[in-house]
Amino acid sequence: MKIVEQIQVGESKTLELKEQLPKNIAIAKAVLAFSNTAGGKLIIGVNDKRKIVGIDDSRLFEMQDKIASIISDHCSPSIMPEIYSVNIEGKLMLVIEVARGNLKPYFLKKQGKTEGTYIRIGATNRLADLESIDELERQRRHISFDEEICHEIRYEDLDVSALIGRFEKQGKPLNAEKLHNLKLVKTENNIRYPTNALMILLGKFSHCAVKCARFKGTTMDVFIDKKEYTGDLFSVLENTQHFILNHINLGAKINGLYREEAYEIPEVAIREALVNAVIHRDYVNRGRDIKVGVYDDIVNIVSPGSLPSNITIEDVFNGRSESRNRVIANVFKELGLIEQWGSGINRIINSCKEYGLPTPKIEEQNDFMDIEIIRSQKSLQTETDANTQKRPIADDYERLRTITDDYGRLTPEKQKILLYLLDHQTINRGTASPLINAKSSKTSEVLYELLEEEQLIIRKGKGRATYYTLKQNDN
């Protein structure tokens, strides 16, 4: 992706934009955060609205020398970024490009490792806690959390029958040698201990639960049903899938002489999304768990933990596979729950497209992964057609005049959202996306412009319950 295109997308895990050269410590924190995560670029000469304003070219070499000195004086271990300029339409930008480091954790010299390590979460640089620092050190040793020994219990004191049964169904005996080869058991001082992977697979950690809820409508205001599933990871997966299927519609179609039943969402998409959640989630933080929400418009699966630090969401869509929990992922592959490495996300997307559903929203949101599979939108589309396409254009303009006299400069997407609000009073992102036939990121941008630049709507609620109303209705 060209640098101009990156700027237009906005700040992310691998991009930070500044209009002017930040303070010394801010530069160091950004460089450390990129080094400890997936690498990235700090671009100077771009304002908050992603407009290239440039820098004073007479100070270019002075700024480059200053940045190099700041990084050398403040960062440990040593970091050697590329510092270069880019000229776009006569405006000069300064780019500090940082590669993902191999000597993690990187930290501020004066603060030390414990209090001076920074990581990149979403579009922010954050001070790393002790758990995050431990994870960085594991990355340097090329070992995952689930490979580490759990000294809290001996292997002989565990009931592993649930796991043995799963392997037997596949015709694969799970003997002592296999347990060691799969890194489910390790021996230390002649004592056999389970690894964290085995404890997770057996559901022995309390945070291995999955919490499910069916909400009324499109917000979290009212529960219709809720369940919490614990136990071995395979049973939890099956119970969670059954919960979702019990709360979505089951239809039928005629194929030749036969009647075939099918859910409104492809089962393969649900299964792959759930498998992805349990394999790639962050099991280090024991205060969080996987949450599944079924709403009138979507099925939402939220899994703790951002992507592994060495990949981005673009890498995932391109089929790159990098598991945070290597042992668990390998066990799932052995049992046939993973068909091919790196194919799960595309299988979710393609199966929904084959069903005629909109592309699911799959995003890295700060330190968790969010998957939204959109349910059948036939009723919404019918309503949308009635409110936009069938209404005479002149009538649309008269209705928009009640909101703003400057309706002529509004894009068609903004006009559709405003017209929808005139008829329905409220709208959320999930409803707006198919309405304007746009991806989640584009929809968020349109809503933001209506909110901040046009000042025609107001935002209410928080998180999943966020919705928008016309500003004139709030007076």
Coordinates of C-alpha atoms in Angstrom, one line a residue, residues 172-390:
K172 CA -5.4 -41.6 16.8
P173 CA -4.3 -43.1 20.1
L174 CA -3.1 -40.4 22.6
N175 CA -0.4 -42.3 24.5
A176 CA 2.5 -40.9 26.6
E177 CA 4.8 -40.4 23.6
K178 CA 2.1 -38.5 21.7
L179 CA 1.4 -36.3 24.7
H180 CA 5.0 -35.3 24.8
N181 CA 5.4 -34.8 21.1
L182 CA 2.3 -32.5 21.0
K183 CA 3.9 -30.6 24.0
L184 CA 0.8 -31.3 26.1
V185 CA 3.0 -32.9 28.8
K186 CA 6.6 -32.0 29.8
T187 CA 8.9 -33.7 32.3
E188 CA 11.0 -31.8 34.8
N189 CA 13.1 -33.4 37.5
N190 CA 11.5 -36.8 36.6
I191 CA 8.0 -35.3 37.3
R192 CA 5.4 -35.1 34.5
Y193 CA 3.6 -31.8 34.4
P194 CA 0.8 -30.6 32.1
T195 CA 1.6 -27.6 29.9
N196 CA -0.8 -24.6 29.9
A197 CA -2.2 -26.0 26.6
L198 CA -3.4 -29.2 28.3
M199 CA -5.0 -27.2 31.1
I200 CA -6.8 -25.0 28.6
L201 CA -8.0 -27.9 26.5
L202 CA -9.4 -29.6 29.6
G203 CA -11.0 -26.4 30.8
K204 CA -9.1 -26.3 34.0
F205 CA -8.5 -22.5 34.0
S206 CA -11.6 -20.6 35.1
H207 CA -11.3 -18.0 32.3
C208 CA -11.7 -20.7 29.6
A209 CA -15.4 -20.2 29.7
V210 CA -17.5 -18.8 26.9
K211 CA -20.4 -16.5 27.8
C212 CA -23.3 -16.4 25.4
A213 CA -26.3 -14.1 25.2
R214 CA -29.4 -13.6 23.0
F215 CA -30.4 -9.9 23.1
K216 CA -33.7 -8.4 22.1
G217 CA -33.2 -6.0 19.2
T218 CA -29.9 -4.6 18.3
T219 CA -28.6 -3.5 21.7
M220 CA -27.5 -5.1 24.9
D221 CA -30.4 -3.5 26.9
V222 CA -32.6 -6.7 27.3
F223 CA -31.6 -10.3 27.6
I224 CA -33.8 -13.0 26.1
D225 CA -31.4 -15.9 27.0
K226 CA -27.9 -16.3 28.4
K227 CA -25.6 -19.2 29.1
E228 CA -22.1 -19.7 30.3
Y229 CA -20.3 -22.8 29.0
T230 CA -17.3 -24.4 30.8
G231 CA -15.5 -27.7 30.7
D232 CA -13.2 -29.2 28.0
L233 CA -12.7 -26.8 25.1
F234 CA -14.4 -29.1 22.5
S235 CA -17.6 -29.4 24.5
V236 CA -17.6 -25.6 25.0
L237 CA -17.3 -25.1 21.3
E238 CA -20.1 -27.5 20.5
N239 CA -22.4 -26.0 23.1
T240 CA -21.7 -22.4 21.9
Q241 CA -22.5 -23.4 18.3
H242 CA -25.7 -25.0 19.4
F243 CA -26.6 -21.8 21.3
I244 CA -26.1 -19.7 18.2
L245 CA -28.1 -22.0 16.0
N246 CA -30.9 -22.2 18.4
H247 CA -31.3 -18.4 18.2
I248 CA -31.1 -17.8 14.5
N249 CA -33.7 -18.7 11.8
L250 CA -33.9 -22.1 10.1
G251 CA -35.3 -21.9 6.6
A252 CA -35.8 -24.4 3.8
K253 CA -35.3 -24.5 0.0
I254 CA -36.2 -27.0 -2.7
N255 CA -33.3 -28.7 -4.4
G256 CA -34.7 -30.8 -7.2
L257 CA -37.2 -33.2 -5.6
Y258 CA -35.9 -32.6 -2.1
R259 CA -36.5 -30.1 0.6
E260 CA -33.3 -28.9 2.3
E261 CA -33.2 -27.1 5.6
A262 CA -30.5 -24.4 6.1
Y263 CA -29.8 -21.7 8.7
E264 CA -29.8 -18.1 7.7
I265 CA -26.1 -18.0 8.4
P266 CA -23.8 -20.8 7.0
E267 CA -22.8 -23.2 9.8
V268 CA -19.3 -23.3 8.4
A269 CA -18.9 -19.5 9.1
I270 CA -20.1 -19.9 12.7
R271 CA -17.8 -22.9 13.3
E272 CA -14.7 -21.2 11.8
A273 CA -15.4 -18.0 13.8
L274 CA -15.6 -19.9 17.0
V275 CA -12.6 -22.1 16.3
N276 CA -10.6 -18.9 15.5
A277 CA -11.7 -17.4 18.8
V278 CA -10.6 -20.2 21.0
I279 CA -7.4 -20.9 19.2
H280 CA -6.1 -17.4 18.9
R281 CA -7.4 -15.8 22.1
D282 CA -5.1 -14.4 24.8
Y283 CA -5.1 -16.9 27.7
V284 CA -2.5 -15.0 29.7
N285 CA -4.9 -12.5 31.0
R286 CA -7.2 -14.5 33.3
G287 CA -9.7 -11.7 33.9
R288 CA -11.3 -12.0 30.4
D289 CA -13.2 -14.6 28.4
I290 CA -14.9 -15.1 25.0
K291 CA -18.3 -13.4 24.6
V292 CA -20.9 -14.4 22.0
G293 CA -23.9 -12.1 21.4
V294 CA -26.8 -12.9 19.1
Y295 CA -28.8 -9.8 18.1
D296 CA -31.6 -9.2 15.6
D297 CA -29.1 -8.0 13.0
I298 CA -25.8 -9.8 13.7
V299 CA -24.0 -12.6 15.5
N300 CA -21.0 -11.1 17.4
I301 CA -18.0 -13.0 18.6
V302 CA -15.5 -11.1 20.8
S303 CA -12.2 -12.8 21.7
P304 CA -9.6 -11.3 24.1
G305 CA -6.3 -10.5 22.7
S306 CA -5.2 -8.5 19.6
L307 CA -3.4 -10.3 16.7
P308 CA 0.0 -11.7 17.4
S309 CA 2.4 -8.8 17.4
N310 CA 4.2 -9.7 14.2
I311 CA 1.2 -9.6 11.9
T312 CA -1.5 -7.2 10.9
I313 CA -5.2 -7.6 9.9
E314 CA -4.1 -7.2 6.3
D315 CA -1.8 -10.2 6.7
V316 CA -4.7 -12.3 8.0
F317 CA -6.9 -11.4 5.0
N318 CA -4.0 -12.4 2.7
G319 CA -4.0 -15.9 4.3
R320 CA -1.0 -15.5 6.6
S321 CA -1.2 -17.8 9.6
E322 CA 0.4 -17.0 12.9
S323 CA -1.0 -18.6 16.1
R324 CA -0.6 -17.2 19.5
N325 CA -1.2 -20.7 21.0
R326 CA 0.8 -23.0 18.9
V327 CA 0.2 -26.2 20.9
I328 CA -3.6 -25.7 20.9
A329 CA -3.6 -24.9 17.2
N330 CA -1.6 -28.0 16.5
V331 CA -4.0 -30.2 18.5
F332 CA -7.0 -28.8 16.6
K333 CA -5.2 -29.5 13.3
E334 CA -4.6 -33.1 14.4
L335 CA -8.3 -33.5 15.2
G336 CA -9.3 -32.1 11.8
L337 CA -10.9 -29.0 13.3
I338 CA -8.5 -26.9 11.2
E339 CA -8.4 -27.8 7.5
Q340 CA -5.5 -25.6 6.3
W341 CA -3.4 -23.0 8.1
G342 CA -4.5 -19.5 7.3
S343 CA -7.8 -20.5 5.6
G344 CA -10.3 -19.9 8.4
I345 CA -11.0 -16.1 7.9
N346 CA -11.4 -16.4 4.1
R347 CA -13.7 -19.4 4.6
I348 CA -15.9 -17.3 6.9
I349 CA -16.0 -14.5 4.3
N350 CA -16.6 -16.8 1.2
S351 CA -19.3 -18.9 2.9
C352 CA -21.3 -15.8 3.7
K353 CA -20.9 -14.4 0.2
E354 CA -22.2 -17.7 -1.2
Y355 CA -25.2 -17.3 1.0
G356 CA -25.8 -13.8 -0.4
L357 CA -24.9 -12.2 2.9
P358 CA -22.9 -9.0 3.3
T359 CA -19.2 -9.5 4.0
P360 CA -18.7 -10.1 7.8
K361 CA -16.9 -7.5 9.8
I362 CA -13.6 -8.9 11.1
E363 CA -11.6 -6.3 13.0
E364 CA -8.8 -5.9 15.5
Q365 CA -10.2 -3.6 18.1
N366 CA -7.5 -2.5 20.5
D367 CA -6.7 -5.6 22.5
F368 CA -9.4 -8.0 21.3
M369 CA -10.7 -9.4 18.0
D370 CA -14.3 -8.7 16.9
I371 CA -16.2 -10.7 14.3
E372 CA -19.7 -9.7 13.3
I373 CA -21.6 -12.0 11.0
I374 CA -24.6 -10.2 9.5
R375 CA -27.9 -12.0 9.6
S376 CA -30.4 -12.0 6.7
Q377 CA -31.1 -8.4 5.7
K378 CA -34.1 -9.0 3.5
S379 CA -36.6 -7.2 5.6
L380 CA -34.2 -4.3 6.1
Q381 CA -33.5 -4.1 2.3
T382 CA -37.2 -4.1 1.6
E383 CA -37.7 -1.3 4.1
T384 CA -34.7 0.6 2.6
D385 CA -36.0 0.3 -0.9
A386 CA -39.3 1.7 0.2
N387 CA -37.8 4.6 1.9
T388 CA -35.1 5.6 -0.6
Q389 CA -35.4 4.1 -4.1
K390 CA -39.2 4.3 -4.5

